[in-house]
mmCIF file of C-alpha atoms in Angstrom:
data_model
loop_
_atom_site.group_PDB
_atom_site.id
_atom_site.type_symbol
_atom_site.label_atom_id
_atom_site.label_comp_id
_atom_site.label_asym_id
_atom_site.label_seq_id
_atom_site.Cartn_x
_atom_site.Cartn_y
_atom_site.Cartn_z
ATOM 1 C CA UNK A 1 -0.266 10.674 -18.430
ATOM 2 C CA UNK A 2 -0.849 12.879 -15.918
ATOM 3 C CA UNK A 3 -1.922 11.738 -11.899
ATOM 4 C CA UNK A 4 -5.106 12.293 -12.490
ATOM 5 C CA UNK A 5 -5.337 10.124 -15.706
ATOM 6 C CA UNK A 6 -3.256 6.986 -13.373
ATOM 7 C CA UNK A 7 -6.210 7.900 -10.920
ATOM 8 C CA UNK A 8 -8.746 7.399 -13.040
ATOM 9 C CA UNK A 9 -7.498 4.084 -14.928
ATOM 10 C CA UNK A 10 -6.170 2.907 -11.331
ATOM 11 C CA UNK A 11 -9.778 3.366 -9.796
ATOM 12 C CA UNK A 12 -11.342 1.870 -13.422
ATOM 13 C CA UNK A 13 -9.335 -1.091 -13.382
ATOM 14 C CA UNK A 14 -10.024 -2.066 -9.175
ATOM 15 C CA UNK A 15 -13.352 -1.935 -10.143
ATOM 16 C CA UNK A 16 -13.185 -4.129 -12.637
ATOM 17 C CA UNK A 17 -10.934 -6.645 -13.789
ATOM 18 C CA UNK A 18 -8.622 -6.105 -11.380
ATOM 19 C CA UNK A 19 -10.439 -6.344 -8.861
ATOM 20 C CA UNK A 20 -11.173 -10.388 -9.190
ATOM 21 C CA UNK A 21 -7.220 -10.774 -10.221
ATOM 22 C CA UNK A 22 -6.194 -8.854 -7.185
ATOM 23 C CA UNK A 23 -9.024 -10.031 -4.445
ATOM 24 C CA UNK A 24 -8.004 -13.875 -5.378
ATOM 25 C CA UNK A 25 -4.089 -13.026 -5.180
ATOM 26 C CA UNK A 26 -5.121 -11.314 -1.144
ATOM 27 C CA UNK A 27 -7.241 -14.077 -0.738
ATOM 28 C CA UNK A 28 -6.016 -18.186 0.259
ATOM 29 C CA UNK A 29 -7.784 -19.363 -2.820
ATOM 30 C CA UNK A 30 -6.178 -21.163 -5.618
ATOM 31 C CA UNK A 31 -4.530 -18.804 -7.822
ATOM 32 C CA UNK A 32 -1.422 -19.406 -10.843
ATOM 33 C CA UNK A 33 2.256 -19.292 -9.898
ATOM 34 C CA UNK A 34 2.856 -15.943 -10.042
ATOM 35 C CA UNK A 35 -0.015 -14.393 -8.829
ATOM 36 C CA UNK A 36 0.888 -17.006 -5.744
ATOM 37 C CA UNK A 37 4.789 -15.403 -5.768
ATOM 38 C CA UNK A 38 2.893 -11.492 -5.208
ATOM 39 C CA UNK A 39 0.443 -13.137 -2.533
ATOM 40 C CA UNK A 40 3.355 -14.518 -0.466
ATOM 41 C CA UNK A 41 5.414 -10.899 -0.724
ATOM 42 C CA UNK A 42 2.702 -9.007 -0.104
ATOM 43 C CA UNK A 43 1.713 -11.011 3.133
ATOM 44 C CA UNK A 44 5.166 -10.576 4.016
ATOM 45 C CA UNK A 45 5.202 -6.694 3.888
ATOM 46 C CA UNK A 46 2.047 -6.914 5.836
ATOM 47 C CA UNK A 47 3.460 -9.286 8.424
ATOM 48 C CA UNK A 48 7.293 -6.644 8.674
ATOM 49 C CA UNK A 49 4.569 -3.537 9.678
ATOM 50 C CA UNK A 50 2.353 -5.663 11.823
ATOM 51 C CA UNK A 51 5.616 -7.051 13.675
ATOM 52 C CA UNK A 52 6.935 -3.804 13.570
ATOM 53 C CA UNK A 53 3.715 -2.198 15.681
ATOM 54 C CA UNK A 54 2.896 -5.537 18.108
ATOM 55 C CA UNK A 55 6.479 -4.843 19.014
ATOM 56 C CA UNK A 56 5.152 -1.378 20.367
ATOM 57 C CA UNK A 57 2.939 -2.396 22.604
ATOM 58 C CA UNK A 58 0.952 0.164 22.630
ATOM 59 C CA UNK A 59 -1.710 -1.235 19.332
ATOM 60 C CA UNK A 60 -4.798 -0.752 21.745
ATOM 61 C CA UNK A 61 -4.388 3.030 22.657
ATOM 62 C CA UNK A 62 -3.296 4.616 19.006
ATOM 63 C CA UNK A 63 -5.615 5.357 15.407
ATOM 64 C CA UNK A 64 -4.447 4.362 12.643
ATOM 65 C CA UNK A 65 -5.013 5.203 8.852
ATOM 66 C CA UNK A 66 -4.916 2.263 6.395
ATOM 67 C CA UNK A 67 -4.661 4.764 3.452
ATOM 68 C CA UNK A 68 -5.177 2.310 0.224
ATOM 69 C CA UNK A 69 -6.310 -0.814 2.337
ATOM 70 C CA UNK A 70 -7.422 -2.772 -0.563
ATOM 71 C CA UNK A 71 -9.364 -5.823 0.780
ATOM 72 C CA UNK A 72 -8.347 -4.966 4.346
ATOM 73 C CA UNK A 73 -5.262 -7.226 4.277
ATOM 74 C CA UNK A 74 -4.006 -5.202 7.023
ATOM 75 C CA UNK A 75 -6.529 -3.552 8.425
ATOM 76 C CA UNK A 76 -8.549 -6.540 9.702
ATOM 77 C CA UNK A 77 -5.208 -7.582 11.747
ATOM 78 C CA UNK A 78 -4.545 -4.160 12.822
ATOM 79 C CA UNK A 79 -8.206 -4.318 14.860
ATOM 80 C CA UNK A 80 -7.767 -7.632 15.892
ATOM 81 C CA UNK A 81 -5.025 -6.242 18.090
ATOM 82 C CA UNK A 82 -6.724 -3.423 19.172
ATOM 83 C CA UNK A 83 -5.815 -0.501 17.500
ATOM 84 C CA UNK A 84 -8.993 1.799 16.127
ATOM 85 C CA UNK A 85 -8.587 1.867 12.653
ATOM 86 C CA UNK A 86 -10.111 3.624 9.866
ATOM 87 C CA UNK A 87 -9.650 2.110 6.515
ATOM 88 C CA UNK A 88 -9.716 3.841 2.533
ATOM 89 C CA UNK A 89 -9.397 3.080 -0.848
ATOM 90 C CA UNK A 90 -9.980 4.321 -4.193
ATOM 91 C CA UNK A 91 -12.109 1.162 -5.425
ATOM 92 C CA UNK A 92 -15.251 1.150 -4.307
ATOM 93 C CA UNK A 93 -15.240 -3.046 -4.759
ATOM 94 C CA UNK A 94 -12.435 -3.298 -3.047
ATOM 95 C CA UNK A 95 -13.755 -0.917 0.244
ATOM 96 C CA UNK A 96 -16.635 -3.675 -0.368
ATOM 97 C CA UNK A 97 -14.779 -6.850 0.166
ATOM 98 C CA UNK A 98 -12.705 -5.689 3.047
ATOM 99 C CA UNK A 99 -16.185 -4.934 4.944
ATOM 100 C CA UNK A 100 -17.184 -8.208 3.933
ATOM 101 C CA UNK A 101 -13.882 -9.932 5.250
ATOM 102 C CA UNK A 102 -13.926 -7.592 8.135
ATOM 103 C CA UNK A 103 -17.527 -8.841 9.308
ATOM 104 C CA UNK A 104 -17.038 -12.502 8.987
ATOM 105 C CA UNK A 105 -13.410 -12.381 10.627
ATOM 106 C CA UNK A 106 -13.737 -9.926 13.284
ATOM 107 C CA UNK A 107 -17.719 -10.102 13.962
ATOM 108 C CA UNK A 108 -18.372 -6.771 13.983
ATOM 109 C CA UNK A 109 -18.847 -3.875 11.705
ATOM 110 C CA UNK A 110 -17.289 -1.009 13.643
ATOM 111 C CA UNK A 111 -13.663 -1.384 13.482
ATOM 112 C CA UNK A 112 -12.011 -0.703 11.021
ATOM 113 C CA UNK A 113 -14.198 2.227 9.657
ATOM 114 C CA UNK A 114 -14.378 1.905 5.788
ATOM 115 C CA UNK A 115 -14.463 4.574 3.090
ATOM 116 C CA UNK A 116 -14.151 5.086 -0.761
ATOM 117 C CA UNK A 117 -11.743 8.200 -1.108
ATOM 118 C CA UNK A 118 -8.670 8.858 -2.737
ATOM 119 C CA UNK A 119 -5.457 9.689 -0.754
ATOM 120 C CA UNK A 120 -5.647 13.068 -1.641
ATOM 121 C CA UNK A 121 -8.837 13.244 -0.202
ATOM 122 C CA UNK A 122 -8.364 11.648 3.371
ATOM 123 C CA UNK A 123 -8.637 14.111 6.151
ATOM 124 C CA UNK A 124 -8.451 13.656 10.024
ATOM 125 C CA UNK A 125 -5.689 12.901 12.654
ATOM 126 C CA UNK A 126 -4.192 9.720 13.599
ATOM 127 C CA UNK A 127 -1.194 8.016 15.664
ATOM 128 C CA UNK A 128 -0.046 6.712 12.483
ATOM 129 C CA UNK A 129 -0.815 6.569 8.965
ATOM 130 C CA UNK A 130 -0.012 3.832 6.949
ATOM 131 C CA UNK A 131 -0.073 3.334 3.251
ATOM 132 C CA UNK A 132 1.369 0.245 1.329
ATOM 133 C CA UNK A 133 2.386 -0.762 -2.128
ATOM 134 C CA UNK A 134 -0.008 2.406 -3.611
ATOM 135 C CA UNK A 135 3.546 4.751 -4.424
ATOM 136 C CA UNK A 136 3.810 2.324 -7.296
ATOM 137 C CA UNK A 137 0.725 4.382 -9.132
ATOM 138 C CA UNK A 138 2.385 7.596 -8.584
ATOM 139 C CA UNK A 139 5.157 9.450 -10.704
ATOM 140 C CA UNK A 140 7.996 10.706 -9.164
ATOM 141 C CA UNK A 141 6.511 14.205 -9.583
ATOM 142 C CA UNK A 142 3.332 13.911 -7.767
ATOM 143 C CA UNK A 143 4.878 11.411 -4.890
ATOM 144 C CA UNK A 144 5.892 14.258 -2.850
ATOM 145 C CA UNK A 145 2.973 15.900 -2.766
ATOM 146 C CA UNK A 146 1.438 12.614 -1.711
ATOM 147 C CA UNK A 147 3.531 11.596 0.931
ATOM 148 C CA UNK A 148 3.519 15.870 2.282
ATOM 149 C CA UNK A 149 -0.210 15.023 2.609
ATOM 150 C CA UNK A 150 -0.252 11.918 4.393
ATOM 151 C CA UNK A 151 2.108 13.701 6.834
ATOM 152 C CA UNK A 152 -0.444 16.116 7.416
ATOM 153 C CA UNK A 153 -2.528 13.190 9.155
ATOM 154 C CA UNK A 154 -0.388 11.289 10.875
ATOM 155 C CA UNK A 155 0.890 12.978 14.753
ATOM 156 C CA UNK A 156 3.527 10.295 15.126
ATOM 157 C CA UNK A 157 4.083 7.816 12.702
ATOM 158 C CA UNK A 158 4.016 7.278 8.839
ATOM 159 C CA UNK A 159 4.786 3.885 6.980
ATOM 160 C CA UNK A 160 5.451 3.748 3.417
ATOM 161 C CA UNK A 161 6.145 0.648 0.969
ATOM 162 C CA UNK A 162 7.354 1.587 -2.762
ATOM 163 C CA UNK A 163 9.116 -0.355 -5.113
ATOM 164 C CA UNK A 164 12.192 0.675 -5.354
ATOM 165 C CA UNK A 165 14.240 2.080 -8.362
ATOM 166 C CA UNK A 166 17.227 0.192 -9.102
ATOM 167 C CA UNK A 167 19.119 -0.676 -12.006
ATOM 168 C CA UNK A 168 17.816 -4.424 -12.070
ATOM 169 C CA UNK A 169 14.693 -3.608 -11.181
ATOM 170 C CA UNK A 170 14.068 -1.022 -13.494
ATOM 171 C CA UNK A 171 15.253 -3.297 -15.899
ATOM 172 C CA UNK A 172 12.935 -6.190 -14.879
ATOM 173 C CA UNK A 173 9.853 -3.587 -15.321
ATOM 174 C CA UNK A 174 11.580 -2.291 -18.991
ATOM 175 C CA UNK A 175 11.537 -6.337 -20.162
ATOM 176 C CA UNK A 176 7.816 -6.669 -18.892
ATOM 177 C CA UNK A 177 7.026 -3.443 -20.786
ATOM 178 C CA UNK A 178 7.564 -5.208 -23.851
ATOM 179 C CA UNK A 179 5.002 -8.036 -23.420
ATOM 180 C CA UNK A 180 1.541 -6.145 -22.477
ATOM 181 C CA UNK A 181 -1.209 -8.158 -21.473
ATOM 182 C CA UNK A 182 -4.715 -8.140 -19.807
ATOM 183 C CA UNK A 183 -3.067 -8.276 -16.405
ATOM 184 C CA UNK A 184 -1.037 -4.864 -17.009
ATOM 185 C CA UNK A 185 -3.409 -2.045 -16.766
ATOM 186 C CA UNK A 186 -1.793 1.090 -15.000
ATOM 187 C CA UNK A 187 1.499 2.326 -15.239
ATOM 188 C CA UNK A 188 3.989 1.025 -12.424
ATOM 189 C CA UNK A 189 6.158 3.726 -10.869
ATOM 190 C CA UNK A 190 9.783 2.806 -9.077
ATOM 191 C CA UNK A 191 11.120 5.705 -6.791
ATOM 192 C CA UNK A 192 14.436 6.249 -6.105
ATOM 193 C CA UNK A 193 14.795 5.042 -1.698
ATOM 194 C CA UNK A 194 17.180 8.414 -1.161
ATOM 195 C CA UNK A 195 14.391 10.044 -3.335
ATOM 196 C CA UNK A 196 11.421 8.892 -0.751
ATOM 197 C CA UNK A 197 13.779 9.566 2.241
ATOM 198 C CA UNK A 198 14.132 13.318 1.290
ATOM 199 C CA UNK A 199 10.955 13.773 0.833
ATOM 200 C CA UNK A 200 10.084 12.677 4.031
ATOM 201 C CA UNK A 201 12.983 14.520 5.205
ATOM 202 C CA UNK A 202 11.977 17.464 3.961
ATOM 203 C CA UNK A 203 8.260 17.085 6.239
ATOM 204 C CA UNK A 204 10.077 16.694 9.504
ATOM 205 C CA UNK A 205 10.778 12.593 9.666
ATOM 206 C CA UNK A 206 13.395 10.833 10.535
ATOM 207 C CA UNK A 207 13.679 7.116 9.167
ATOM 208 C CA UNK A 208 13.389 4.692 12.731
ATOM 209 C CA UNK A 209 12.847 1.273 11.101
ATOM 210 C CA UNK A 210 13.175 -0.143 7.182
ATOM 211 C CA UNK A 211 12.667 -3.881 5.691
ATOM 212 C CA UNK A 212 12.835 -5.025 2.857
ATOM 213 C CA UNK A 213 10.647 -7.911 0.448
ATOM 214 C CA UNK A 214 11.467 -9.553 -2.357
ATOM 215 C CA UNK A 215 10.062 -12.163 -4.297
ATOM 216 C CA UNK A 216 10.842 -13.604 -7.910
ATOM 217 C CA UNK A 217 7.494 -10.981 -9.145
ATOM 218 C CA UNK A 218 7.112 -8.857 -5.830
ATOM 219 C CA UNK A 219 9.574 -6.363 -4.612
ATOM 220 C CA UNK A 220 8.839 -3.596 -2.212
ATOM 221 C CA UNK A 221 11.319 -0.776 0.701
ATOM 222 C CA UNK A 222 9.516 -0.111 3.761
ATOM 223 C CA UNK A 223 10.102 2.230 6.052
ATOM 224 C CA UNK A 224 8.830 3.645 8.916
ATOM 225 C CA UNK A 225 9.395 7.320 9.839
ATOM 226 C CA UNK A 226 8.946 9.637 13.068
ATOM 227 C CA UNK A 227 8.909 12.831 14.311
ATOM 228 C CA UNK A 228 12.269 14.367 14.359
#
C-alpha cells in the first residue's frame, strides 16, 4: 500500500469510526483501560512540547503550525498561552471538534485558525511547526519527503513525535498484527530514531531537545530540532 492508499484509509477511518474511538480517548470521558493507557501518554507528549515552549518564553510573539492537530489537544493550549496558531488535519470531523472545543474553552473563534488539508498540502511560514504522533501513518519511504516539507514551513523550529523502531517494539506491533480487530484500521509505521535524525539532518537541523513517553499501549521519541 502505497502513501496515498494509508491517506485515503487514514482520512476514511477519522471520519468515521475512528473518529468517536479517538475523540473519547482525547477527551476526559469514560473510556476502557486501554484506550485510558493511550489518553494518559498522549497527554503526556502534549504536556513534554508544551513545557518545552512555556520554557521559551517567548509563546506570545511566534506562529505556530499544529500540522495533524486532531481535536486540538494541543492547539487549544498553545493559544491559551499566546502563541498565534493555525491548526490542520486530514479529518474533516476531527478539524470539527477541535473548533468546537476551541470555542467553548478559549471563547473565541480566531485562534487557532482551523483547516482540513493534508500535510502535504500545508503551505505558509511559521516560528515553528509542530506535528505529533502522525509519522506513525507514514512508511519509511515517504517520511522523508514529509518531514523535507514540513521544514519548508517552519523558520526556526520543527517538533516531531514517531514511534520508534526497536526490537521490542517492533515486536509488540508483530504480536498485535496477529489479532485484527475493529479498532485496527491503518497500518502503523515505526521509524528507526537515527533514521528520523538524518533526515532532519540532511534539511539543515540540529536535534536541541528529545523526550521520551511510554505507556503499557502508547510509546512515542520526540524531538525538537533547530536551525544549524
Amino acid at each position: 500500500m502505497n502513501v496515498v492508499d494509508d491517506k485515503t484509509v487514514v482520512r476514511e477511518y477519522f471520519n468515521a469510526t475512528g473518529f468517536d474511538r479517538w475523540r473519547r480517548i482525547y477527551g476526559d470521558g469514560e473510556v476502557n483501560k486501554v484506550q485510558l493507557d493511550i489518553r494518559i501518554g498522549h497527554q503526556q507528549t502534549i504536556d513534554h512540547v508544551l513545557g518545552w515552549l512555556k520554557a521559551d518564553n517567548n509563546l506570545s510573539q511566534i506562529t505556530v503550525c499544529d500540522a495533524g492537530c486532531g481535536v486540538g489537544s494541543l492547539s487549544i493550549p498553545l493559544a491559551e498561552a499566546g502563541a498565534k496558531v493555525f491548526s490542520s488535519d486530514i479529518s474533516e470531523k476531527m478539524v470539527e471538534e477541535a473548533k468546537e472545543r476551541a470555542a467553548t474553552e478559549l471563547g473565541q473563534g480566531t485562534n487557532p485558525t482551523f483547516s482540513v488539508q493534508d500535510l502535504e498540502s500545508l503551505t505558509g511560514s511559521y516560528h515553528t511547526v509542530i506535528c505529533l504522533d502522525v509519522l506513525i501513518h507514514y512508511p519509511q519511504d515517504k517520511a522523508a519527503d514529509m518531514i523535507a516539507h514540513l521544514s519548508s514551513l517552519a523558520e526556526s523550529r520543527l517538533i516531531l513525535s514517531f514511534a520508534p523502531k526497536t526490537l521490542a517494539y517492533s515486536l509488540l506491533k508483530k504480536i498485535g498484527d496477529f489479532f485484527p480487530g475493529p479498532s485496527k484500521a491503518t497500518r502503523a509505521y515505526l521509524h528507526r530514531e537515527a533514521d528520523v535524525v538524518k533526515i532532519l539532518e540532511a534539511n539543515g537541523w540540529k536535534i536541541e531537545r528529545n523526550a521520551m513517553t511510554k505507556t503499557r499501549f502508547y510509546f512515542s521519541r520526540l524531538l525538537e530540532a533547530v536551525k544549524k
